[in-house]
Tab-separated table of C-alpha atoms and ligand atoms in Angstrom:
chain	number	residue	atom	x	y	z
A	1	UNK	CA	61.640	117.158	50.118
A	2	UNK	CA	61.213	116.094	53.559
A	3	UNK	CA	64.459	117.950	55.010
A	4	UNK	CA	62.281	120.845	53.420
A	5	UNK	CA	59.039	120.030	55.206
A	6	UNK	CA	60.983	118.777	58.373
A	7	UNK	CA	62.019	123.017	58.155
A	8	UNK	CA	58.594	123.934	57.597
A	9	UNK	CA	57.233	121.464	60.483
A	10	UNK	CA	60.045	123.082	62.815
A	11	UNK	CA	58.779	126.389	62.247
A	12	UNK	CA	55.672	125.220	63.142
A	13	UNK	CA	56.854	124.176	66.943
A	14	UNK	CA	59.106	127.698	66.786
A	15	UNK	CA	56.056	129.883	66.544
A	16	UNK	CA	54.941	128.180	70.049
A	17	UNK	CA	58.423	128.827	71.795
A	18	UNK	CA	59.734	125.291	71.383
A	19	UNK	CA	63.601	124.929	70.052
A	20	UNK	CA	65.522	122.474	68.751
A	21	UNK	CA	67.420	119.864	70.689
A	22	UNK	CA	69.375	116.959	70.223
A	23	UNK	CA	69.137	115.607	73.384
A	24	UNK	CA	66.112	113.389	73.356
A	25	UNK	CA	65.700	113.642	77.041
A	26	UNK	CA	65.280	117.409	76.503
A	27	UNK	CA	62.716	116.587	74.471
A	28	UNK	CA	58.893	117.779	74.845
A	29	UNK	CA	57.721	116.949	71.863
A	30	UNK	CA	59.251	114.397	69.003
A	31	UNK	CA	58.241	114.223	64.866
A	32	UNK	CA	59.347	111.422	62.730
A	33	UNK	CA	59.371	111.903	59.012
A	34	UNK	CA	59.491	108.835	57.624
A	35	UNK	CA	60.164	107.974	54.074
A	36	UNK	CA	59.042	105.088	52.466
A	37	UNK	CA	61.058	105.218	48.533
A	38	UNK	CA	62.753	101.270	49.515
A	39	UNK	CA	61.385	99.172	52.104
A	40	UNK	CA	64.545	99.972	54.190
A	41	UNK	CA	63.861	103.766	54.653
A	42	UNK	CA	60.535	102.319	55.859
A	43	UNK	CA	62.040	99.933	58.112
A	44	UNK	CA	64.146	102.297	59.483
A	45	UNK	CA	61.227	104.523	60.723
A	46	UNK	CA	59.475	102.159	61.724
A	47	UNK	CA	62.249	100.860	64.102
A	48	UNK	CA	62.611	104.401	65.038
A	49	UNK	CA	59.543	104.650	66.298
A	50	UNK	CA	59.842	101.532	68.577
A	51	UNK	CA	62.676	103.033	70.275
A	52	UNK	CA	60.556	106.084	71.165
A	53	UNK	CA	58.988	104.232	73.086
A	54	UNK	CA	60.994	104.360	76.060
A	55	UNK	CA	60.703	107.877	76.075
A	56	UNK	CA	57.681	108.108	75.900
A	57	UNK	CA	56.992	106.230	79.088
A	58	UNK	CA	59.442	108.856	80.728
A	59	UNK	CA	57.562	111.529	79.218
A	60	UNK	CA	54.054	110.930	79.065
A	61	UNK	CA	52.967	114.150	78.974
A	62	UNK	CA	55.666	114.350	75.824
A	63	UNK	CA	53.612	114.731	71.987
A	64	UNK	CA	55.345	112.068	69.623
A	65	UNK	CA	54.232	112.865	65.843
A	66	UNK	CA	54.864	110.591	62.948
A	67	UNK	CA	54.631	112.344	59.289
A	68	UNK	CA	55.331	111.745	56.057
A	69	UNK	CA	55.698	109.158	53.754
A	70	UNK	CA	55.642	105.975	55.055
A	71	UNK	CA	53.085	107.475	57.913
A	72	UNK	CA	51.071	107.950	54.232
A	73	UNK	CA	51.666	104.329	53.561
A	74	UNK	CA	50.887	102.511	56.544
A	75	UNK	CA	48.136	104.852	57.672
A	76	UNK	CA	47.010	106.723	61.275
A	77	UNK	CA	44.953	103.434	62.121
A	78	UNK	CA	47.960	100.778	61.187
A	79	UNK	CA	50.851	102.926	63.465
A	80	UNK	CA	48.716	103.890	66.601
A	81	UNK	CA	47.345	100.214	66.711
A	82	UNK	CA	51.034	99.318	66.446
A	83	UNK	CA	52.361	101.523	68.768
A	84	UNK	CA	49.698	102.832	71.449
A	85	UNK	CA	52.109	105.457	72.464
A	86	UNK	CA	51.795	107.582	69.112
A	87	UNK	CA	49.997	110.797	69.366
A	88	UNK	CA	49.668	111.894	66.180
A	89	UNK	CA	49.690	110.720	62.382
A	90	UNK	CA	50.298	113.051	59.555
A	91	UNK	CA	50.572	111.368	56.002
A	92	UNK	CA	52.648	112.836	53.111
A	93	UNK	CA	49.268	114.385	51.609
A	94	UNK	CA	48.115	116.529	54.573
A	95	UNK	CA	51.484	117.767	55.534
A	96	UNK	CA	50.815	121.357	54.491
A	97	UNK	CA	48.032	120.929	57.399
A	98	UNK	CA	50.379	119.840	60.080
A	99	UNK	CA	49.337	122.907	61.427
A	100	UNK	CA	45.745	121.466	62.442
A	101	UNK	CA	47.288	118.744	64.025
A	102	UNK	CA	49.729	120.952	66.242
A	103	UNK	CA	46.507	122.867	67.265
A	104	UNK	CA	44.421	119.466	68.049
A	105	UNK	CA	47.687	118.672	70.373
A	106	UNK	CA	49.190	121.921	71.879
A	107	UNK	CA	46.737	124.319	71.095
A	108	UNK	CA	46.837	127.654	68.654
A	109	UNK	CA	49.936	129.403	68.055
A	110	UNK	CA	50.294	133.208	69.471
A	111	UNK	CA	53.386	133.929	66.689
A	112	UNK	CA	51.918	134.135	62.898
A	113	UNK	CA	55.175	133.970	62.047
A	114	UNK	CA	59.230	133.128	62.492
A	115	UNK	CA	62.548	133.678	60.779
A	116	UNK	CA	63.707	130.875	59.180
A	117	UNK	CA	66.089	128.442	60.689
A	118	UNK	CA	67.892	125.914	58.690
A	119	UNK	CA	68.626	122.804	59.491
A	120	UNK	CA	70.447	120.606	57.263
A	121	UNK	CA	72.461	121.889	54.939
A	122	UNK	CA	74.794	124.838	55.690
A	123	UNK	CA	73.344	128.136	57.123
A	124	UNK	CA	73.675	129.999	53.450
A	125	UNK	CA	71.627	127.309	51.606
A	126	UNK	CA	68.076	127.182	51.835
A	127	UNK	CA	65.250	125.174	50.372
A	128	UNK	CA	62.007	126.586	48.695
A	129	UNK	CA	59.677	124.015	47.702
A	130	UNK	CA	58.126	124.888	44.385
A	131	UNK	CA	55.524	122.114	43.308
A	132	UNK	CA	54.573	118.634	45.700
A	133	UNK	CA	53.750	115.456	44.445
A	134	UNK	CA	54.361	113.406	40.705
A	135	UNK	CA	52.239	113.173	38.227
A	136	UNK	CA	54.403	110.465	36.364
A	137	UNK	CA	53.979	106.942	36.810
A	138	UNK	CA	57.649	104.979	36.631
A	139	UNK	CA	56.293	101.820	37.110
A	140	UNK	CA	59.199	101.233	40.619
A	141	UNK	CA	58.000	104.822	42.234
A	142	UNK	CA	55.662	104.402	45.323
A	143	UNK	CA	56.028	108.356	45.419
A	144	UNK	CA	52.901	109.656	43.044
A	145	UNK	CA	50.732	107.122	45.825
A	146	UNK	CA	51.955	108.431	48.788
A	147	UNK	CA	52.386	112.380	48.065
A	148	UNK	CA	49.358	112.293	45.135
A	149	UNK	CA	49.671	113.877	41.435
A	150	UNK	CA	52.086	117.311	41.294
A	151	UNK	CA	50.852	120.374	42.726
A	152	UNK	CA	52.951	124.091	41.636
A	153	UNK	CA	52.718	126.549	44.204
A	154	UNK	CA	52.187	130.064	42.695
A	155	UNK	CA	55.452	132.066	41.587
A	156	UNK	CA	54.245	135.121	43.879
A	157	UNK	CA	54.588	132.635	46.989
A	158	UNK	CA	57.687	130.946	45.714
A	159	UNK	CA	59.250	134.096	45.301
A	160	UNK	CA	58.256	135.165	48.549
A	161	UNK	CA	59.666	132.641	50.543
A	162	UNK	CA	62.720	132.888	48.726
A	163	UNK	CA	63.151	136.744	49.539
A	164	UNK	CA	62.311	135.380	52.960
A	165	UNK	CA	65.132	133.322	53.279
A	166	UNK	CA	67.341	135.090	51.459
A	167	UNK	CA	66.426	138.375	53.565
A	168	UNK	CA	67.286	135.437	57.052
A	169	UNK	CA	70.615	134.860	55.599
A	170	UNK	CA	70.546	132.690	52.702
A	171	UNK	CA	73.147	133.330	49.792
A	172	UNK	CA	72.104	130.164	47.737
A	173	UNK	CA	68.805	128.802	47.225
A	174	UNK	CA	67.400	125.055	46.058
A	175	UNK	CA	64.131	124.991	44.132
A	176	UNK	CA	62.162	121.313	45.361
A	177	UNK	CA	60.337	119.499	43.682
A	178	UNK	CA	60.031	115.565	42.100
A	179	UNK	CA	60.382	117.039	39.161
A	180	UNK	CA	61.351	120.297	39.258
A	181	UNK	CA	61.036	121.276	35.992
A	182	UNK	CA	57.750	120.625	35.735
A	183	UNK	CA	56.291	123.965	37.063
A	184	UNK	CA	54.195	125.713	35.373
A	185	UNK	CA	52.090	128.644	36.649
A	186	UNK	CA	49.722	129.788	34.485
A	187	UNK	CA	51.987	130.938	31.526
A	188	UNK	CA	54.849	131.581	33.572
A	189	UNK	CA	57.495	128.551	32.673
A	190	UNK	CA	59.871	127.001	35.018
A	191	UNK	CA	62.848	129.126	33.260
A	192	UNK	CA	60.836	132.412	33.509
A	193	UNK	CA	60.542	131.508	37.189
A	194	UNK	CA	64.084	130.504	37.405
A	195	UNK	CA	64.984	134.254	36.295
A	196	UNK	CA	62.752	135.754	38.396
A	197	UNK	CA	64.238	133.957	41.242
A	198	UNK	CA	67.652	135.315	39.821
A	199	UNK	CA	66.503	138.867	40.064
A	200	UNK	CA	66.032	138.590	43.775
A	201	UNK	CA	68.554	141.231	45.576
A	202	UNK	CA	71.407	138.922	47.927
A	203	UNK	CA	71.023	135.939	45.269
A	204	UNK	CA	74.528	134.313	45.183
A	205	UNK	CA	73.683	131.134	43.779
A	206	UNK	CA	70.621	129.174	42.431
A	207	UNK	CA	69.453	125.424	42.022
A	208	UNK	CA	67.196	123.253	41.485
A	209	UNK	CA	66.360	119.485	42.375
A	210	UNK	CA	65.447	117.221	40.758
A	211	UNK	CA	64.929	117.712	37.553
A	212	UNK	CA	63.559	115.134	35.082
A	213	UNK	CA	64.815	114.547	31.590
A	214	UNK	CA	60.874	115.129	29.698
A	215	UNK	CA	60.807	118.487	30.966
A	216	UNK	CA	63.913	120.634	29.555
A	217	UNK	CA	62.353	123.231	26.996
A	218	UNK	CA	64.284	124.832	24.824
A	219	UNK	CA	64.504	128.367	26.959
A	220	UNK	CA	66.037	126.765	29.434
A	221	UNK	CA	69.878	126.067	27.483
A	222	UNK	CA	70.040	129.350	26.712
A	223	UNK	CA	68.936	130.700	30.407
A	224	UNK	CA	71.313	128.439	31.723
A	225	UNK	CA	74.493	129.671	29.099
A	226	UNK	CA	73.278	132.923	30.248
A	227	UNK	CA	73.087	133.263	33.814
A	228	UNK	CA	76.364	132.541	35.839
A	229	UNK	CA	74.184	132.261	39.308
A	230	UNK	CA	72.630	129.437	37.682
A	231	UNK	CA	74.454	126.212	39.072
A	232	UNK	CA	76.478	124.352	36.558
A	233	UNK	CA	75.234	121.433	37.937
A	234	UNK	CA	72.117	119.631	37.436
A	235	UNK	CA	70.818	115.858	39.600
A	236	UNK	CA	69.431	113.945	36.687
A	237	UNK	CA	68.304	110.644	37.677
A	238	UNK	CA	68.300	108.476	34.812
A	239	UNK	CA	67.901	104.965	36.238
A	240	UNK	CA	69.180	102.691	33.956
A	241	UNK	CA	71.117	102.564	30.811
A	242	UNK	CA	68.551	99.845	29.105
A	243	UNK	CA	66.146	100.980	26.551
A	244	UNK	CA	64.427	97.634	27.353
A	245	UNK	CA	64.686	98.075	31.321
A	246	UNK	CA	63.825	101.912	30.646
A	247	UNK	CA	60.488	101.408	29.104
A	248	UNK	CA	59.591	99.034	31.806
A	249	UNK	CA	60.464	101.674	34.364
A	250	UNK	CA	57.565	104.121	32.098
A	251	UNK	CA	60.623	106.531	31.928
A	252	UNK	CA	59.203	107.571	29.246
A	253	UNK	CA	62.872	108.345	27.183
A	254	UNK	CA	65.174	106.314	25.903
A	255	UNK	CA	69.062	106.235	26.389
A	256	UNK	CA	69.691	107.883	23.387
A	257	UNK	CA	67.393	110.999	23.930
A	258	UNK	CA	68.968	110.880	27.666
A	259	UNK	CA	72.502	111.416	26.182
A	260	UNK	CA	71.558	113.599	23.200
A	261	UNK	CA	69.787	116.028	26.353
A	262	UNK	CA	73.328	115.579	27.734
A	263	UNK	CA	74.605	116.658	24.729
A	264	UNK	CA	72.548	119.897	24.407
A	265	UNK	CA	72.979	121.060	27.987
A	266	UNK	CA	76.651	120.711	27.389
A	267	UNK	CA	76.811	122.173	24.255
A	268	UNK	CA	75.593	125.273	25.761
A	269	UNK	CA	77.593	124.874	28.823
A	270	UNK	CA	80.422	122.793	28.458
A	271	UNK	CA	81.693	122.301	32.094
A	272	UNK	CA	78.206	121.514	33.321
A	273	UNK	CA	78.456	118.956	36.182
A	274	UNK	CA	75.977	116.311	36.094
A	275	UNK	CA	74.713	113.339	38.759
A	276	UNK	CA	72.123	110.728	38.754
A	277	UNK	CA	71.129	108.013	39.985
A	278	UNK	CA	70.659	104.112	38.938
A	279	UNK	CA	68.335	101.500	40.067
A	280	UNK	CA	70.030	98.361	39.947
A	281	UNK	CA	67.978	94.248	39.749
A	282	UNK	CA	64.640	95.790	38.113
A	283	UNK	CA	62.386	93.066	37.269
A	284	UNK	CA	63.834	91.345	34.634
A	285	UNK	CA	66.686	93.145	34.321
A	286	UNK	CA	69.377	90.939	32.652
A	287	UNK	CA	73.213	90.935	32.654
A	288	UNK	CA	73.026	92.645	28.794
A	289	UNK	CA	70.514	95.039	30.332
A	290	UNK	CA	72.884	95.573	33.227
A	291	UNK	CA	76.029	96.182	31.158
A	292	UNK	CA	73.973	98.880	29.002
A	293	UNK	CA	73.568	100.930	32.596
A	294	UNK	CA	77.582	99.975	33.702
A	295	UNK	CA	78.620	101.554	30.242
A	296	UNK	CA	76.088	104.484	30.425
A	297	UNK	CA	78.368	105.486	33.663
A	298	UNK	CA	81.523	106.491	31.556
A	299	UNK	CA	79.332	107.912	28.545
A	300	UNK	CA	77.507	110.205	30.907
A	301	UNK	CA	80.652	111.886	32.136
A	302	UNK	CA	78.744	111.418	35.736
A	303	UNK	CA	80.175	112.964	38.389
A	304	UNK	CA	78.729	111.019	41.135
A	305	UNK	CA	76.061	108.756	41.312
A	306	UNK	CA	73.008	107.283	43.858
A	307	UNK	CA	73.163	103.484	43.010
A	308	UNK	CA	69.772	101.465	44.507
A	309	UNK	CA	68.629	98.050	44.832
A	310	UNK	CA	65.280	97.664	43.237
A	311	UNK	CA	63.036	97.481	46.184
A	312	UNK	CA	59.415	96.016	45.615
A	313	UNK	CA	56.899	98.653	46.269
A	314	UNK	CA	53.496	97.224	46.103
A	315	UNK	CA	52.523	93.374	46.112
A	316	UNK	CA	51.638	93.203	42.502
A	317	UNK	CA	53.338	89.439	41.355
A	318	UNK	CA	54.972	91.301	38.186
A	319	UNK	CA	56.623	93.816	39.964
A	320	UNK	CA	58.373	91.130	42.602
A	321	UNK	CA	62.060	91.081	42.437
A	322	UNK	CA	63.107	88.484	40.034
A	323	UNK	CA	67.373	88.734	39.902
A	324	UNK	CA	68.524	86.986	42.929
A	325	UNK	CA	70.214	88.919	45.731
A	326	UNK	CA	73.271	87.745	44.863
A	327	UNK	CA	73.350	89.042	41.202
A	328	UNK	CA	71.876	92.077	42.483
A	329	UNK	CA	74.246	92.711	44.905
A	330	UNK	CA	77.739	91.490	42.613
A	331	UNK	CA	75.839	94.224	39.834
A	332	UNK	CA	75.597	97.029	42.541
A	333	UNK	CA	79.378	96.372	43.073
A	334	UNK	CA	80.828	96.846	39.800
A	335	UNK	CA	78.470	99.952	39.326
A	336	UNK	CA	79.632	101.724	42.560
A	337	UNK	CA	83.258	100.735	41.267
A	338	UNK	CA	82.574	102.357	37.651
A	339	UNK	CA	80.406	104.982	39.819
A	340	UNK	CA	83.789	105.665	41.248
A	341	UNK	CA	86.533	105.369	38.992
A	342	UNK	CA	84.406	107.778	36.895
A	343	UNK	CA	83.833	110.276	39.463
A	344	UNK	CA	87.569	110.479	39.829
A	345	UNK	CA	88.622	110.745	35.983
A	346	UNK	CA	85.716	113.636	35.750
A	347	UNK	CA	87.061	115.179	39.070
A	348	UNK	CA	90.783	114.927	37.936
A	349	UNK	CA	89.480	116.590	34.251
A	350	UNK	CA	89.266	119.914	36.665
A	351	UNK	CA	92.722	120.538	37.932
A	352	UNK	CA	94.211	123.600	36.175
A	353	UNK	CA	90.483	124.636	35.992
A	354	UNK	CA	88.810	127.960	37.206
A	355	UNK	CA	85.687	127.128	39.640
A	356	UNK	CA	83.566	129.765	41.145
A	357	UNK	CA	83.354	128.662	44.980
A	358	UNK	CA	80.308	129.414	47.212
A	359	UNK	CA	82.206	129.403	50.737
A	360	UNK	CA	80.701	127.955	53.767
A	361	UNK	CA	84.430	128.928	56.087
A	362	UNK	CA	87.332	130.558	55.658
A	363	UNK	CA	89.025	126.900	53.794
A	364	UNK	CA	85.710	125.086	52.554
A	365	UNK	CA	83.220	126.003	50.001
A	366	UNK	CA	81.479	124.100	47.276
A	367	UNK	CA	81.790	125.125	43.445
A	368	UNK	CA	79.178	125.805	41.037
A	369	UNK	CA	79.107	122.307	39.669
A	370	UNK	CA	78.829	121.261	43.311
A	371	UNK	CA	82.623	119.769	44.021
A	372	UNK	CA	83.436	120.230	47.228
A	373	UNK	CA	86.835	122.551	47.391
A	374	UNK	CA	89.457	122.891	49.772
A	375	UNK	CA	91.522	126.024	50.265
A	376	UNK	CA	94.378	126.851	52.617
A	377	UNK	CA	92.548	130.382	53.428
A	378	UNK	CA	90.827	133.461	52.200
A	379	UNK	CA	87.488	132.057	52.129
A	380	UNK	CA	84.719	133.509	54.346
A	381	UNK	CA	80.962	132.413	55.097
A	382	UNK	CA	78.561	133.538	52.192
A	383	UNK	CA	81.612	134.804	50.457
A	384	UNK	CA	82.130	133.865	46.525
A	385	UNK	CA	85.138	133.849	44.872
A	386	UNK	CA	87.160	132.336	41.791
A	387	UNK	CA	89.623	129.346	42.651
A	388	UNK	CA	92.673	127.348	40.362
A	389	UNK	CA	91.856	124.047	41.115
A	390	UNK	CA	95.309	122.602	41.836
A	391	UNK	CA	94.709	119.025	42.934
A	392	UNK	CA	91.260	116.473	43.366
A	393	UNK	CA	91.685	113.776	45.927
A	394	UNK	CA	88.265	111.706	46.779
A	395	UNK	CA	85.632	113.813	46.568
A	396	UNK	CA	87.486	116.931	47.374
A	397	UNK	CA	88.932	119.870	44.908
A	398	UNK	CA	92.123	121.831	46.523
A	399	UNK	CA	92.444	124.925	45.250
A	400	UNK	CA	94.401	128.438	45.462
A	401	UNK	CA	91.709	131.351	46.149
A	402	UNK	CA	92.445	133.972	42.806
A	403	UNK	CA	91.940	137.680	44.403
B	501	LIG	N1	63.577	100.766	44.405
B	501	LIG	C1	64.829	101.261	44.358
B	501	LIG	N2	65.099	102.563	44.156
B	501	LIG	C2	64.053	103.399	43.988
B	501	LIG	N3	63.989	104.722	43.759
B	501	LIG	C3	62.695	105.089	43.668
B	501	LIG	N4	61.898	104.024	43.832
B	501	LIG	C4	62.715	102.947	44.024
B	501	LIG	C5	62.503	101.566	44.247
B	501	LIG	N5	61.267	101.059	44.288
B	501	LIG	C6	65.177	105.552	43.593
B	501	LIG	C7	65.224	106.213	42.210
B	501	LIG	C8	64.920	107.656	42.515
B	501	LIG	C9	65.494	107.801	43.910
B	501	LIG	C10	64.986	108.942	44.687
B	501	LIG	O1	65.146	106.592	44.545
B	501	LIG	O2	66.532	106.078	41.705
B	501	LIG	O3	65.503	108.538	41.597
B	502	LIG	FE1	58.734	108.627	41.155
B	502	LIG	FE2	60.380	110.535	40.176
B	502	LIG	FE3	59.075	108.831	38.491
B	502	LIG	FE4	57.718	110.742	39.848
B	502	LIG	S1	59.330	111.070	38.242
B	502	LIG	S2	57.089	108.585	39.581
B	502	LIG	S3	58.821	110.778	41.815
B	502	LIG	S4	60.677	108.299	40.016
């Protein structure tokens, strides 16, 4: 989400001649987005921010904006009291009005409008941001607070900047949202808009991210058995492989309805790659708690996995960290180990396997299910084509390109 806005905010500067540089000396202006999901993402920007001050005092006619989450958190009056040197503060909530605070700083912009230009992933994938915010309320999540309850944008302006970006260059697209399968707009469901998206001409490749588990109706199996543009991979976070730990969390499933929606996707689409991610030292969380999540690894046939400390969020006492660092960090261990031997055995199940590869060069693409694969040629940019997996080494599939 905030690689998307960080896009969005870009565009912004774009429309008043600025580009993009590197080099911070280059730089007239300078935008944080923070994050604030652990304490150390928040750390980090905070730090961040202290080094800017040096340039700053080179630049003093330079505009330094800080956005996003953690700028939500600690608040406009908290980060220029902090650090004098900030111009601007733009929290989580008003970032679709960054705009205002562009014009308060550098005046209105003479371009309504500019192509897109991506910056982070490669130049055929683009994001489209389809709801903001989180209505749930997982009791570790600091994310509903700082970006407010979920918001769908309309399907005419989804599909709009889609055609957009598709018409700039993109051949894949990634529906945003915290969870993406939320949308709803009016009667139009999030599979309906899924196929719509589909129907776009130039469409090589769709996905979405992230989903959450309470949200899969039944239209979407057979969408996704259906339509081969539809990634056969899916980000599931699931958090923790303790019914105990999981109600705690507000998760609002249990292990057993997480595997049996396993089960269903699967049975409609049997190769379907999945990821997730675990939190690991919840309040509470006990070693039989913590082997329920270490054996959830294998049973999940996950191909990768985003493994987290449990970082306190807000200063309520019951939400404090009770598992001591060390337990916490000997648990993370053995579940990046699992994380890992797992990732291999699922990676290894693919050799002698067909993948349809997305490429980004003439040897590198990614497939479907979102492996990374290797080939020794024949690939081009933004070109798609069928490859025989022949080997899997880390997190790499080699391949021969099929004509
Ligand atoms: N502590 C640790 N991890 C967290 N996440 C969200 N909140 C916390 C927290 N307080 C993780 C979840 C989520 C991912 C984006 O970040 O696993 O899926
Ligand atoms: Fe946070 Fe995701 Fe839960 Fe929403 S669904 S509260 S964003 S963890």
């Amino acid at each position: 989400m905030n690689e998307a806005d960080s896009e969005d905010i870009g565009a912004a500067f774009r429309r008043r001649g600025y580009e993009l540089t590197d080099d911070l000396k280059k730089a007239d202006a300078v935008v944080v987005n923070t994050c604030t999901v652990r304490q150390r993402a928040e750390d980090k920007a905070i730090s961040q921010i202290g080094r800017l001050r040096k340039w700053k005092l080179a630049r003093p006619d330079g505009k330094l904006f800080i956005v996003g989450c953690a700028a939500q958190k600690l608040g406009g009056k908290y980060l220029k009291n902090r650090f004098p040197f900030v111009d601007e503060v733009v929290g989580a909530k008003a970032i679709e009005s960054f705009e205002d605070s562009l014009i308060a700083q550098l005046g209105p912009s003479p371009e309504s409008e500019t192509a897109h230009q991506n910056l982070f992933r490669s130049p055929q994938t683009a994001y489209v941001t389809i709801m903001r915010g989180c209505s749930l309320k997982c009791s570790y999540c600091i994310v509903p607070a700082v970006r407010g309850p979920a918001v769908f944008l309309s399907a005419d302006a989804i599909l709009e900047d889609a055609a957009s970006k598709i018409k700039a260059g993109a051949k894949e697209i990634v529906l945003l949202g915290q969870t993406v399968n939320s949308w709803r707009g009016g009667k139009t469901t999030f599979s309906e808009l899924l196929s719509k998206v589909l129907a776009l001409p130039g469409l090589k490749r769709l996905r979405f991210m992230s989903p959450h588990p309470l949200f899969f109706e039944d239209d979407f199996t057979a969408l996704l058995a259906r339509e081969k543009k539809l990634a056969r991979y899916m980000h599931l976070p699931v958090q923790s492989g303790s019914d105990r730990i999981l109600k705690l969390m507000r998760r609002g499933y249990t292990r057993g309805q997480y595997l049996a929606l396993l089960e269903r996707l699967r049975a409609a689409v049997p190769d379907l790659a999945v990821s997730t991610d675990f939190i690991v030292g919840y309040p509470g969380e006990t070693e039989e708690d913590f082997l329920d999540t270490l054996s959830l690894v294998e049973e999940g046939r996950f191909t990768m996995a985003y493994c987290f400390k449990y970082s306190p969020r807000t200063d309520r006492p019951e939400m404090a960290a009770t598992v001591s660092e060390a337990a916490v960090q000997a648990r993370l261990e053995k579940l990046l180990a699992a994380v890992k031997k797992n990732s291999r055995l699922v990676l290894n199940e693919r050799i002698g396997k067909i993948e349809e590869v997305l490429f980004e060069t003439e040897t590198y693409g990614r497939a479907s299910g979102n492996f990374a694969v290797r080939v020794k040629a024949g690939g081009a940019p933004g070109k798609i084509a069928e490859v025989l997996v022949t080997g899997a080494e880390k997190n790499t599939l080699s391949g021969k390109g099929l004509l």
